[in-house]
Coordinates of C-alpha atoms in Angstrom, one line a residue:
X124 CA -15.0 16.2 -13.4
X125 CA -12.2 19.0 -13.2
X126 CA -8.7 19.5 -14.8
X127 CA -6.3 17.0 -12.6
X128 CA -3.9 18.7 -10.2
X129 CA -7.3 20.0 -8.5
X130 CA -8.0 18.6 -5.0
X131 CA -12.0 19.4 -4.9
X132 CA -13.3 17.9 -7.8
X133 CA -14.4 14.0 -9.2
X134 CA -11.7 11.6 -10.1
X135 CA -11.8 10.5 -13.4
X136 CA -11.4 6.6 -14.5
X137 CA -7.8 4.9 -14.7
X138 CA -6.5 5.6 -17.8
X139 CA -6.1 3.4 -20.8
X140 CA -2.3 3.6 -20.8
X141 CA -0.6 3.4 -17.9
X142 CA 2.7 3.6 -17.3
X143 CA 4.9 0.4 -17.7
X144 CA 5.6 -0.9 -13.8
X145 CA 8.6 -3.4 -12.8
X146 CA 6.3 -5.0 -11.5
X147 CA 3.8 -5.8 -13.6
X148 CA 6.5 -6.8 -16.4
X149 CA 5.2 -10.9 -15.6
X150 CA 1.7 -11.2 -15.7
X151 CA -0.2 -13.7 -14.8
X152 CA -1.1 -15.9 -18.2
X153 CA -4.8 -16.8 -17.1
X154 CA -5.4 -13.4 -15.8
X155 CA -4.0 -10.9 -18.7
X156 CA -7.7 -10.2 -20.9
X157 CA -9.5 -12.6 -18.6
X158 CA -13.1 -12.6 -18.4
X159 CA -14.4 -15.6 -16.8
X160 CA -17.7 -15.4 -19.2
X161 CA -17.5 -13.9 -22.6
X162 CA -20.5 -11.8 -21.6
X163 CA -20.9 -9.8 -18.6
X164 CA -23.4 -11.4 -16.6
X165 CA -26.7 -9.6 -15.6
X166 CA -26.8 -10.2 -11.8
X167 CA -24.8 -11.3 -9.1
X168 CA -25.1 -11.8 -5.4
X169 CA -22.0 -9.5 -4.8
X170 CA -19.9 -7.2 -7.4
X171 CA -16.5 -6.6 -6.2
X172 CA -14.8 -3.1 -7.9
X173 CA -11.4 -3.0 -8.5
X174 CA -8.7 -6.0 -8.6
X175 CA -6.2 -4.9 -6.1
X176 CA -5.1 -6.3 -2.8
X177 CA -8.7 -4.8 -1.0
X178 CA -10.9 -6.1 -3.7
X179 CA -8.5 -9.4 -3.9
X180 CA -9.0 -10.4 -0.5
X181 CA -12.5 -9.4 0.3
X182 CA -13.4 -12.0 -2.9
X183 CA -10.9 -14.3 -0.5
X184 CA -12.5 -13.8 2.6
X185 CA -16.1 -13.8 0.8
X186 CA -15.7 -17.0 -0.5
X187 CA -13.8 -18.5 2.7
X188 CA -16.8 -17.5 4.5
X189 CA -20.1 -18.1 2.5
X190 CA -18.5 -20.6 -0.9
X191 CA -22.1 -20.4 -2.5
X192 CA -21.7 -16.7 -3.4
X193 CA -21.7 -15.5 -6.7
X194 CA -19.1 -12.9 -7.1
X195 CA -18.3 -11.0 -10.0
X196 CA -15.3 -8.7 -10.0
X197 CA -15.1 -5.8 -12.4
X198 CA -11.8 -4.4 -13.2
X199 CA -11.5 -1.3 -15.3
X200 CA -8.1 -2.6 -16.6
X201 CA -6.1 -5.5 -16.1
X202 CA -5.8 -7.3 -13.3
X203 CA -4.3 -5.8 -10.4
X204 CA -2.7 -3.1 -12.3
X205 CA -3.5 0.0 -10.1
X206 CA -1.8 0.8 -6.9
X207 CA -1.0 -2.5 -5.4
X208 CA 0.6 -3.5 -8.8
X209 CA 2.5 -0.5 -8.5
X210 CA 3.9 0.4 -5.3
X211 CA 7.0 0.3 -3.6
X212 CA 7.3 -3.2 -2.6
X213 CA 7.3 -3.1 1.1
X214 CA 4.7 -4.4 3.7
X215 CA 5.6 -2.5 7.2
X216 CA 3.6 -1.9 10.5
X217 CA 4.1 1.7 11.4
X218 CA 5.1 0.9 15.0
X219 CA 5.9 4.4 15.9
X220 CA 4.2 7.1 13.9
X221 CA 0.8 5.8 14.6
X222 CA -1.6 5.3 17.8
X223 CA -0.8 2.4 19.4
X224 CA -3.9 0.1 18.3
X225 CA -3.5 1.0 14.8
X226 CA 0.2 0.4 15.4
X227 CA -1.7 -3.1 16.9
X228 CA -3.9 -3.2 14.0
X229 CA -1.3 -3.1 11.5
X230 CA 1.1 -5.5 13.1
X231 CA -2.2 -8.0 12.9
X232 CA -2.3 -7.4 8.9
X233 CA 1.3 -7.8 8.0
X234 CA 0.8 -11.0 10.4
X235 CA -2.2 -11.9 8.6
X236 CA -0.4 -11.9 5.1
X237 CA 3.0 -12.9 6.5
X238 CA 0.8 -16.5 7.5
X239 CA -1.1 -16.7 4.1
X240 CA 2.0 -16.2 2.1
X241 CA 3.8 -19.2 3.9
X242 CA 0.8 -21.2 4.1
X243 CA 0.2 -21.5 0.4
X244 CA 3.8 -20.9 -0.3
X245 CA 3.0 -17.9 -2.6
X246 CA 6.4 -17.2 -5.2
X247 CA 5.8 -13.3 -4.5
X248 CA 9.7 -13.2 -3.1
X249 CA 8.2 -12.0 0.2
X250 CA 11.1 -11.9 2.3
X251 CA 10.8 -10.5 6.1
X252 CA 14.1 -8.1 7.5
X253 CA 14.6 -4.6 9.3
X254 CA 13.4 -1.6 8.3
X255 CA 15.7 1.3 8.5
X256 CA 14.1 4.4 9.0
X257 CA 17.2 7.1 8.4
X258 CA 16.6 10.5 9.4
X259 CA 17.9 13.4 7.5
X260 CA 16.5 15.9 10.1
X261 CA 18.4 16.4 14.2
X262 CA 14.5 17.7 14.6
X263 CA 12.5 15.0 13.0
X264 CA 15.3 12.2 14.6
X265 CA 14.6 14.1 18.1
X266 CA 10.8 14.2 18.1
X267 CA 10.4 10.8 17.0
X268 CA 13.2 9.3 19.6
X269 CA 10.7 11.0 21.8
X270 CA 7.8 9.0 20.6
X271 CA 9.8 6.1 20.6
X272 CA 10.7 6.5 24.3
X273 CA 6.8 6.7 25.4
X274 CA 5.7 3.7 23.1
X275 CA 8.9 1.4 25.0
X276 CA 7.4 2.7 28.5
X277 CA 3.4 2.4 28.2
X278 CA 3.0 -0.2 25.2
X279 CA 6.4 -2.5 25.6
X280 CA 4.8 -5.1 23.6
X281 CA 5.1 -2.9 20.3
X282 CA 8.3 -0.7 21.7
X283 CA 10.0 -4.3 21.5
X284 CA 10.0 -3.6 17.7
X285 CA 12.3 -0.4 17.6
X286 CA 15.7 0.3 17.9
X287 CA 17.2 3.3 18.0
X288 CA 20.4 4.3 16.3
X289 CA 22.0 7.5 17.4
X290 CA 25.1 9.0 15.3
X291 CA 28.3 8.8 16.5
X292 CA 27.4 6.6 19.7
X293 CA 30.3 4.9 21.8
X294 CA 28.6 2.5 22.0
X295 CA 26.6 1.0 19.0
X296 CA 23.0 -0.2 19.7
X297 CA 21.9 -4.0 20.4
X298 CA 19.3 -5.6 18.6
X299 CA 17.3 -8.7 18.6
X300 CA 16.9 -10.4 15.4
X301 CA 15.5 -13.8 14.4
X302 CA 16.8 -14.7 18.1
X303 CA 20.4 -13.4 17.5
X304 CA 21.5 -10.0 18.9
X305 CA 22.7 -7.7 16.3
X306 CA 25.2 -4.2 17.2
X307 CA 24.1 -1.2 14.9
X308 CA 25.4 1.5 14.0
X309 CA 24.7 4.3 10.7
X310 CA 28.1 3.4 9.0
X311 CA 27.1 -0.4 9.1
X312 CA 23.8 0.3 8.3
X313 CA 24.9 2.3 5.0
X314 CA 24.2 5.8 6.4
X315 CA 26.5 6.9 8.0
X316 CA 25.4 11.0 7.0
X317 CA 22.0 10.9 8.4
X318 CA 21.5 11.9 12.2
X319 CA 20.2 9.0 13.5
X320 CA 17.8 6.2 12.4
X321 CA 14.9 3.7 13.5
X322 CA 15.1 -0.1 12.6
X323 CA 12.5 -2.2 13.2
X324 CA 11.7 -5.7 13.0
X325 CA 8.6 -7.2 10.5
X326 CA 10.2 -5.0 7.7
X327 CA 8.3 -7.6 4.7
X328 CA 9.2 -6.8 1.3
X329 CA 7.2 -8.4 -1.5
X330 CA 6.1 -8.5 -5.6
X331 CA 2.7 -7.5 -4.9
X332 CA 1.4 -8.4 -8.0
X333 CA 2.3 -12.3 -7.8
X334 CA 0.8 -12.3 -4.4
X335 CA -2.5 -10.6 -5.8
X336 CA -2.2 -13.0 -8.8
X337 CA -1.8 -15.7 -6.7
X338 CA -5.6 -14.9 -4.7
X339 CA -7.3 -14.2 -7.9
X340 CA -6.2 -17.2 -9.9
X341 CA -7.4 -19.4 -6.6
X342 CA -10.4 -18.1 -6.8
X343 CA -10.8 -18.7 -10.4
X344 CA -10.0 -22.4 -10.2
X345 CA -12.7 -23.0 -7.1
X346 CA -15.6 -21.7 -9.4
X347 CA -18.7 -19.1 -8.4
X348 CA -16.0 -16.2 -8.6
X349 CA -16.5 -14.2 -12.2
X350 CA -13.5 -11.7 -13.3
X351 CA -14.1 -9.4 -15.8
X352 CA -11.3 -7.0 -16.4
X353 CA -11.3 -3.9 -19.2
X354 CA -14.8 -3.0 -17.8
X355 CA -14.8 0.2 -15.9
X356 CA -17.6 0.9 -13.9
X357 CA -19.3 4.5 -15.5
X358 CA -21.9 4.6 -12.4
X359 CA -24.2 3.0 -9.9
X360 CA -27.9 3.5 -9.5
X361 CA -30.3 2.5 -6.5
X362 CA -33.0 0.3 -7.4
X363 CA -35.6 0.7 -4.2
X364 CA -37.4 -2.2 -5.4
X365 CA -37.2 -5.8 -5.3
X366 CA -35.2 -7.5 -7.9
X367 CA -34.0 -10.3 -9.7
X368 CA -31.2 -11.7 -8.0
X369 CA -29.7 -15.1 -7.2
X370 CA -29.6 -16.5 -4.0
X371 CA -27.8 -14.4 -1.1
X372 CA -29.1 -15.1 2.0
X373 CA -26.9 -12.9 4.7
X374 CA -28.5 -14.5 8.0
X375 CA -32.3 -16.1 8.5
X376 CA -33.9 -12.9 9.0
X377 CA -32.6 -11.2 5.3
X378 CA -35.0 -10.2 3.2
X379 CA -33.2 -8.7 0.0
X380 CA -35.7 -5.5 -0.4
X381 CA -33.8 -3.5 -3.1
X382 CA -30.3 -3.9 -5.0
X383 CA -27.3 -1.8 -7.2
X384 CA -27.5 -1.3 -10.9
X385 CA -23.9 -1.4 -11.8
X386 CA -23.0 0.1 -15.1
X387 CA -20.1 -0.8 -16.9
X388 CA -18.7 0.3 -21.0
X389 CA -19.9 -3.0 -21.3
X390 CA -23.5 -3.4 -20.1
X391 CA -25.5 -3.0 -16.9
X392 CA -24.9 -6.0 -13.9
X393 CA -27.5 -6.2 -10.9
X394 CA -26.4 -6.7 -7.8
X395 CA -27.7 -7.5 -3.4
X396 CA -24.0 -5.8 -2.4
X397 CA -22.0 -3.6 -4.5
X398 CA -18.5 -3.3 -2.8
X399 CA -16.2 -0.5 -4.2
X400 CA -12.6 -1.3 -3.7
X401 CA -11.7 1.7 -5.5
X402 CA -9.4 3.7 -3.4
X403 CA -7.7 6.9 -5.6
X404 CA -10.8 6.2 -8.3
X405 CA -13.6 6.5 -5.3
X406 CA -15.2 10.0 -5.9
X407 CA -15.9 8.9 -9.9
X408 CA -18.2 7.0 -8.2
X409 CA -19.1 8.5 -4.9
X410 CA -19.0 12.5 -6.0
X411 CA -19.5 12.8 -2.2
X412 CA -16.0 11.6 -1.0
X413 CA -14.6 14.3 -4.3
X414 CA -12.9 16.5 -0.5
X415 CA -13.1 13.3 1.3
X416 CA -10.4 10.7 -0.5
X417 CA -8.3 12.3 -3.2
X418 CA -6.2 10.9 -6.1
X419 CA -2.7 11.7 -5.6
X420 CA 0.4 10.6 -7.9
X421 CA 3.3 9.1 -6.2
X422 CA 6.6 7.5 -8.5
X423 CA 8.8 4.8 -8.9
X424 CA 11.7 3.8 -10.2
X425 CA 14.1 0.2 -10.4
X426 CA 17.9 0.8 -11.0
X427 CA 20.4 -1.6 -11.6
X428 CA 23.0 -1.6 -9.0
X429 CA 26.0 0.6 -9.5
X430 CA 28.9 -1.3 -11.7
X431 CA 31.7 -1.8 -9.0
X432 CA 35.4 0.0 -10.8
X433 CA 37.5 -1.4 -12.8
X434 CA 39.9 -3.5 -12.4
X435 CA 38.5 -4.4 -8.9
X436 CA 36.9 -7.4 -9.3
X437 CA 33.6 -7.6 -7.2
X438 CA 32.5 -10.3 -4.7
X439 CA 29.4 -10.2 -5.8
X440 CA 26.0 -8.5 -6.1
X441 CA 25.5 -5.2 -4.1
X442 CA 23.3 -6.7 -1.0
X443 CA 22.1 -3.6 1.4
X444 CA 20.5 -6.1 3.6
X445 CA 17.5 -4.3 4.7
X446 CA 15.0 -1.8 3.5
X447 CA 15.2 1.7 3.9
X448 CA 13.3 4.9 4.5
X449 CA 14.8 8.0 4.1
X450 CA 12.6 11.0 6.1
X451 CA 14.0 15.0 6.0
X452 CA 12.0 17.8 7.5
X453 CA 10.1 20.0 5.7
X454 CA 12.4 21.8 3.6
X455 CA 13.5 19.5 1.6
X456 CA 10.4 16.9 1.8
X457 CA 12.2 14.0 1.5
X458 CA 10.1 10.7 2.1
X459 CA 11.7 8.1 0.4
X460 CA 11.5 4.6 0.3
X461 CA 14.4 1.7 -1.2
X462 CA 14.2 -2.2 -1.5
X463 CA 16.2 -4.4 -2.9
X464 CA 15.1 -7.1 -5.7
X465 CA 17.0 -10.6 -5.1
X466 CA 19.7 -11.8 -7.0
X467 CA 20.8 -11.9 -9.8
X468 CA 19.5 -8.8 -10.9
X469 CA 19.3 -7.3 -7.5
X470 CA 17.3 -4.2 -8.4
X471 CA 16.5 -1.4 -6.7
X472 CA 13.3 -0.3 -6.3
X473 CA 13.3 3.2 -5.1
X474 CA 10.5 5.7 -5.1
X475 CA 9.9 9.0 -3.6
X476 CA 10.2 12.5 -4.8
X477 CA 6.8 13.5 -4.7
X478 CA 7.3 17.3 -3.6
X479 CA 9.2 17.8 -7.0
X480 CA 6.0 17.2 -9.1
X481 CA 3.9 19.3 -10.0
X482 CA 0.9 20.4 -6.9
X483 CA 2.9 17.7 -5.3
X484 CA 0.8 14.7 -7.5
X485 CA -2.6 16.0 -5.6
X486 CA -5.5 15.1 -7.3
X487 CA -4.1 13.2 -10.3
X488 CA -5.3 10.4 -11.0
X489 CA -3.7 10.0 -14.8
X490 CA -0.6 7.2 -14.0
X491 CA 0.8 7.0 -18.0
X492 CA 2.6 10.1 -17.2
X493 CA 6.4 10.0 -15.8
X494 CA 7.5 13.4 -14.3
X495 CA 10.9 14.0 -15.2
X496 CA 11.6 16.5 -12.3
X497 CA 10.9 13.5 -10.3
X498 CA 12.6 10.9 -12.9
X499 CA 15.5 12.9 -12.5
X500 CA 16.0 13.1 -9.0
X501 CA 15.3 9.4 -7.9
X502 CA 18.0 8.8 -10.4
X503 CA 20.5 11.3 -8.9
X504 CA 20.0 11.4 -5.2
X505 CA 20.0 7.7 -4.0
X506 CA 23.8 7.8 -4.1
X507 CA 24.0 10.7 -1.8
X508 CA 21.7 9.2 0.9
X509 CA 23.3 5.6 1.5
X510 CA 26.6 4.2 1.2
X511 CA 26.0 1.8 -2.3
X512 CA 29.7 0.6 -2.0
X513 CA 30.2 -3.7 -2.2
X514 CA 32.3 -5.5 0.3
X515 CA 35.1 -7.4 -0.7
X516 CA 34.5 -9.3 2.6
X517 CA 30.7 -10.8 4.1
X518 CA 30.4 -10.3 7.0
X519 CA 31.8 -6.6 8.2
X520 CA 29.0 -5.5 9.7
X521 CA 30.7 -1.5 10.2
X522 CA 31.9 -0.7 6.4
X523 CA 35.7 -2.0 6.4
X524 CA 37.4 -3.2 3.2
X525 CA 34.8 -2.0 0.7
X526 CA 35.1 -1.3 -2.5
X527 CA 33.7 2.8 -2.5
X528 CA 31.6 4.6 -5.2
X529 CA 31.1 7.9 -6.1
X530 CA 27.7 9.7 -5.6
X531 CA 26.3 9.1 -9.1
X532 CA 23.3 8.9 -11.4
X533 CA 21.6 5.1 -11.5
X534 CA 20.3 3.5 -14.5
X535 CA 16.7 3.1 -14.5
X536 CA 15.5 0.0 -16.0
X537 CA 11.8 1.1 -15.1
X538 CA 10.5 4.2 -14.1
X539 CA 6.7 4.5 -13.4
X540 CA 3.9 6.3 -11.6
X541 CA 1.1 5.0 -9.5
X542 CA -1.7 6.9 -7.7
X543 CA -3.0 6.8 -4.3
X544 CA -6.0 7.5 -2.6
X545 CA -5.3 10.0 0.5
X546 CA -8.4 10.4 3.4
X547 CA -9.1 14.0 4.6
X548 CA -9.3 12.6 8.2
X549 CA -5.6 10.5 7.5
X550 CA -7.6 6.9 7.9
X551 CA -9.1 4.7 5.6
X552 CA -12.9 4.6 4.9
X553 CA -14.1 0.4 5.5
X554 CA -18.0 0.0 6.0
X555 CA -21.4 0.9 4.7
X556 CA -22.1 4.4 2.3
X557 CA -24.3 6.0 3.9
X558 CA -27.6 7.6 1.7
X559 CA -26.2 11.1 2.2
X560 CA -23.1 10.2 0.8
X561 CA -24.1 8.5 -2.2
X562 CA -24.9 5.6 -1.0
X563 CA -27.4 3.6 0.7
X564 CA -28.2 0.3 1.8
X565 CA -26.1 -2.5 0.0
X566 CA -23.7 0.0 -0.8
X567 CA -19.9 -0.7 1.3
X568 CA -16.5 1.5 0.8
X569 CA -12.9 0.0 1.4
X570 CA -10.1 2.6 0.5
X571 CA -8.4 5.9 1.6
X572 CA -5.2 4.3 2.9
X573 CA -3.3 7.4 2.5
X574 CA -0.1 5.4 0.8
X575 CA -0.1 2.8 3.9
X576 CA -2.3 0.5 1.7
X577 CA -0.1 -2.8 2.7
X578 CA 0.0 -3.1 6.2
X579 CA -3.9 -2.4 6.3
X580 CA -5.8 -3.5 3.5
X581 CA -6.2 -7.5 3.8
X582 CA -7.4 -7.2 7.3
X583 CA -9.9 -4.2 6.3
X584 CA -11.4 -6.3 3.6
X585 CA -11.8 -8.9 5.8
X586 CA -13.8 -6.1 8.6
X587 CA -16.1 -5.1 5.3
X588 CA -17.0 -8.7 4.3
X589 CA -18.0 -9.6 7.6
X590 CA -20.3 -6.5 7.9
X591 CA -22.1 -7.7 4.4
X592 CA -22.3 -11.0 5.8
X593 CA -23.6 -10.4 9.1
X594 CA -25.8 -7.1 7.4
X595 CA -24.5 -4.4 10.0
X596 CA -21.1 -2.3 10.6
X597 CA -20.6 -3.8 13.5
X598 CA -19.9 -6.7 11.4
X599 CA -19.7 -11.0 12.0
X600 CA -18.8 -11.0 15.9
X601 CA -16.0 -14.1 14.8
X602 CA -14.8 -11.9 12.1
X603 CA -14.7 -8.8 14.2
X604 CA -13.3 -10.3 17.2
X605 CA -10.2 -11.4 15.0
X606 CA -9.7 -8.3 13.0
X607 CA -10.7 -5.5 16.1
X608 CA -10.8 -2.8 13.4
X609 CA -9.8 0.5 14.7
X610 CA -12.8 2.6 15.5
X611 CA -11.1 5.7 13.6
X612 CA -11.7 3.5 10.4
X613 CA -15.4 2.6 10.1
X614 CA -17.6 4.9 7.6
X615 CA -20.5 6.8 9.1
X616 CA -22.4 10.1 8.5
X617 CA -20.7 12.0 11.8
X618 CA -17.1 10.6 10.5
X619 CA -17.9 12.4 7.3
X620 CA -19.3 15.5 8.9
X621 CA -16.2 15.7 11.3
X622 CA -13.6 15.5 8.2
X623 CA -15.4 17.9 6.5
X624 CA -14.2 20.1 9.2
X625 CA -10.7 19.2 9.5
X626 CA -8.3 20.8 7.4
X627 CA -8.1 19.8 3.6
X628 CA -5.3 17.2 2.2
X629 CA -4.1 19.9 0.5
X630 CA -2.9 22.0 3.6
X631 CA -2.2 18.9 5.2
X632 CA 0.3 17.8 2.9
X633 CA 1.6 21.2 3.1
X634 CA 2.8 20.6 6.9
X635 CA 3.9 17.4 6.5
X636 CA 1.5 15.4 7.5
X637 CA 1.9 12.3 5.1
X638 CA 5.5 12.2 5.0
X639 CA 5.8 9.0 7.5
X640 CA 4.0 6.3 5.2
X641 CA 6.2 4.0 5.5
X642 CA 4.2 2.0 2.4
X643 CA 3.1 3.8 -1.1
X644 CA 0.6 3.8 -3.2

């Protein structure tokens, strides 16, 4: 294992201190320490790594599909305290900036959660509005009006999404909303500098951590599901002969030949399946995927809103309706994303920055450490970018009779970092770890989602389950026929001989190339 800041070498394990997240400032009282037995048990039918929203949900699905498993989950910290307990908030299909059946697939997953969360009426505040996509850049704006244009003629079905706002337009665009038809324009949308911007519908924003809570405390309560957190996994080991193992039997015909030695600070577990929902950590693990998916910080911050002048007397809490994305081109970087916390706090949660750290956050993995470079400008340049003014009157939809501010420096009521796991190829990695990579049979990868974790992860945990159940990537054909994962996604041995051969993350972030996620960490 290198020095971090190096993009060709191991990750190392999370670290014991992380930094403090907003969102992880109410945790769950039966998860916080939890270990479902006091010892780590010595085998189990399936061993889930890492607590996150990919590990969360393939216990779910798991479980859903075959209630007799034995599951253990090992967690290296607590609970759900890596990326998805860290990230921005949001939970958005990129309609526009990818292929159209990942644009497909994605719309599937924030359905997918959108339907789970109201189903079991989850208090995670998930809240569905538009996401405004401003653009900073008359180039960027251009290309992507472009893109826009194309999707709207050959795939209307997801072009039905988008709007686009152009600046200083006679006429102000029309959009459907929620049935009612909404006029837009950048002043009423709060940015009124940038040169144009995209708004689309299915804009979710969420407390990922409550939802993630939520799963793993259900899980819990219905019994054959072990969680055992503060025990990183140190390394995995093929056993290529039979072994003692309770009962998993994935179809008539499964014969269990072999298992996974999984050790841990605490002990050695025995396991059929070993699933690694590791994402950023995966090379510590896998020292094959050390070029294939890299750690890279991103960071975060939560403000309290601005304090409105005195002696005007506000209306009430600044409300900026939607969430935001704020995209520049290549000279200043700029890929920043903004929601708002309901009232009565109303924070926001606004993260970005990441050119201003050092090496850009690629290949760290180490999340206790704020950069002030980066601090500094999430507190200083929110201001600049959107109009933060409240309105003395609901309702005026184009900025009249408000109550202006001054560009000015928030106050941070959390600031924290959170790592990612970014794939060489720009997908995520969901299937079986192949012998030349590591792994072998029994062995199954879920991670590499590049910041876009949100909007992709449930749905690919749900793909990787139904290949361990049904024993093959092609996976359980009800499963698979519901999820249609996109090809680009599935591990094999010619994907990871292809990547090899396409340029590194490191020159790739260089150009750009992961400046449209429009969900970090």
């Amino acid at each position: 294992m290198a020095a971090q800041g190096s993009t060709d070498s191991t990750a190392g394990l999370p670290v014991d201190n992380p930094s403090k997240s907003y969102w992880l400032t109410e945790p769950s009282e039966i998860l916080l320490g939890h270990r479902t037995t006091k010892d780590l048990p010595q085998a189990a039918d399936i061993v889930i790594v890492g607590s996150g929203i990919t590990g969360a949900f393939a216990a779910h699905c798991l479980k859903e599909k075959a209630p007799s498993l034995n599951v253990v989950m090992l967690e290296a910290r607590e609970a759900c305290s890596g990326a998805t307990g860290r990230n921005g908030g949001h939970c958005q299909p990129a309609y526009y900036n990818t292929p159209p059946h990942i644009a497909a697939f994605e719309h599937r997953t924030y359905s997918y959660l959108k339907a789970f969360i109201e189903s079991h009426s989850i208090p995670c505040d998930w809240q569905v509005t538009t996401g405004v996509h401003g653009y900073y850049s008359p180039e960027l704006f251009n290309t992507s009006k472009k893109i826009i244009e194309k999707i709207k003629e050959e795939h209307p079905d997801i072009g039905a999404n988008i709007a686009v706002v152009t600046k200083g337009n006679a006429e102000p665009s029309s959009y459907l909303l929620k049935g009612e038809t909404k006029e837009l324009t950048l002043e009423g949308l709060r940015i009124g500098a940038a040169e144009g911007a995209v708004v689309q519908q299915n804009a979710g924003s969420l407390w990922s951590y409550k939802l993630i809570a939520f799963v793993l405390e259900r899980l819990l309560a219905a019994g054959g599901f072990n969680l055992q957190t503060q025990t990183p996994v140190t390394g995995l080991r093929r056993v290529d002969v039979p072994v003692e193992l309770s009962s998993l039997h994935l179809g008539a015909d499964k014969v269990a030949l072999g298992g996974w030695i999984v050790r841990t600070s605490r002990g050695d577990i025995s396991a059929q399946h070993v699933l690694l929902a590791t994402n950023a950590y995966t090379s510590h693990l896998l020292p094959q995927f050390a070029d294939i998916i890299i750690p890279v910080k991103g960071q975060v911050s939560s403000f309290k809103p601005p304090p409105t002048p005195q002696p005007q007397p506000a209306k009430g809490p600044l409300n900026i309706e939607h969430t935001f994305y704020f995209v520049s081109d290549l000279a200043d970087r700029r890929d920043d994303y903004l929601i708002q916390r309901p009232p009565p706090g109303a924070e926001l949660i606004y993260g970005g920055g990441r050119i201003r750290a050092k090496s850009h956050g690629l290949g760290v993995w180490d999340d206790s450490i704020i950069d002030e470079p980066v601090a500094q400008y999430l507190r200083s340049e929110l201001s600049g970018l959107m109009d933060l003014s409240i309105r003395e009157e609901e309702g005026k939809a184009q900025g009249e009779h408000r109550i202006h501010l001054p560009k000015q420096d928030l106050e941070p009521t959390f600031e924290w970092a959170g790592i990612m796991g970014y794939s060489r190829d720009g997908w995520p990695w969901v299937g079986p770890v192949p012998k030349s990579a590591d792994g072998g049979d029994g062995l199954w990868l879920c991670a590499g989602y590049s910041g876009g974790g949100m909007p992709n992860a449930a749905l690919c945990a749900k793909a990787v389950v139904g290949m361990i159940i049904s024993g093959n990537e092609d996976g359980d054909d009800d499963l698979a026929d519901q999820i249609d994962l996109p090809p680009e996604y599935l591990l094999t041995e010619d994907r990871l001989e292809k990547a090899r051969t396409c340029e590194s993350i490191a020159e790739a972030d260089k150009r750009g190339a992961f400046m449209l996620d429009l969900d970090i960490f």
